[in-house]
Amino acid sequence: MRVLVGIGTIFFIVFILIAGLGSTQRVIEPPRTYRVGVLMIGDATDSSWNAAHQQGLAKAAETLDLMLQYKENVTPETCRAAADMLIADGCNIIVSTSIAFEPDMVEAAEAHHDVMFLQATGTQVRPNLVPYMGRMYQARYLAGIVAGRTTRTGAIGYVAATEIPEVVRGIDAFTLGVRRAAPEALVYVRYSGTWSDDEATKAATESLLADEPAIDILAMHIDTYGPLDVARAHGIRAIGCNAANPAYQDILLTAPIWHWDTIYEKYLQDAMKGRLTARRGLTGIETGIVGLAPLAKDVTPETTRAVRQMTQLLEDGETDVFYGPVTDADGRLRVPEGENPSDTELFDRLDWYVEGVTLR
């Protein structure tokens, strides 16, 4: 039997169905889309400091399905405007990769309470501004052991950017590693006054090697590879910085390197979930944030074993680089036996050099 339904009846049924659905339907808001804005003091492809951040952020973003937007070659004079542009573009997390940007990031954080700010190597904390840093001095110490066990002259050069606690800490840690392996070795330091001016860093390196011709290994804390070009021209070995650049495999013994993804994945995920703790984050080699690039093939097996043993001790917390006694370059006991300097001393106040450092 066929049932005939009139047009009016159909409209009535549809109306009832729609009304019924409307009475029980819930509006489900789509998840918030997170866009991360990144302020870089240099080029993301520099194979050094900026590239290490870019690689770490890219890996974390892929894992967390985040969008990244970069502002490269930002300067302290342009960083606030660059941050405001990123926020205007919809970025709700801002990552600053340079301590030089911190004053403006503090201001921006106070002006944009709904945006989360992450400040690499920073010191200032706000409810929506979190500074973070890895204990790179541990990796530099390990690199120092490699240099100390490899040098034949006992003279090691070190070209650095500028005299701030981060750089002094690295020089001291490297020297402690050198002298653990070669107690009489000396580390000669020359500051270039710049992080990324290639010609200035080359000039500083040339000058250092001219003053100390016995130098047979060159280390550096700088974002340009100019010093390595000079080292190659002089036929000496080198310790890299920030990343292992394959273009210098012929002279590199190793390099202290960053694995920023280990910290970025955690911090970005916490920021997305609204549980990022507003405190300074300092993480060590046990988390994987810092480490050494693979040692050169001609590094001796004994050196490899020494590095592995010390790495394990650092990872297990059995010791740390500045565990006393530590004496400064003037013979003054700075860290008594059995003691360790506080993080405040190491990261904010360190302005002295350990025994074995000579400024040039």
CSV table of C-alpha atoms in Angstrom, one decimal, residues 322-325 335-341:
chain,number,residue,atom,x,y,z
A,322,PHE,CA,83.0,24.0,38.1
A,323,TYR,CA,83.0,21.6,41.0
A,324,GLY,CA,85.7,22.9,43.3
A,325,PRO,CA,88.5,23.5,43.9
A,335,VAL,CA,85.4,27.7,44.3
A,336,PRO,CA,86.5,25.7,47.4
A,337,GLU,CA,86.9,22.0,47.3
A,338,GLY,CA,83.6,20.1,47.4
A,339,GLU,CA,81.5,23.1,46.5
A,340,ASN,CA,79.8,24.2,43.3
A,341,PRO,CA,78.9,27.8,42.3
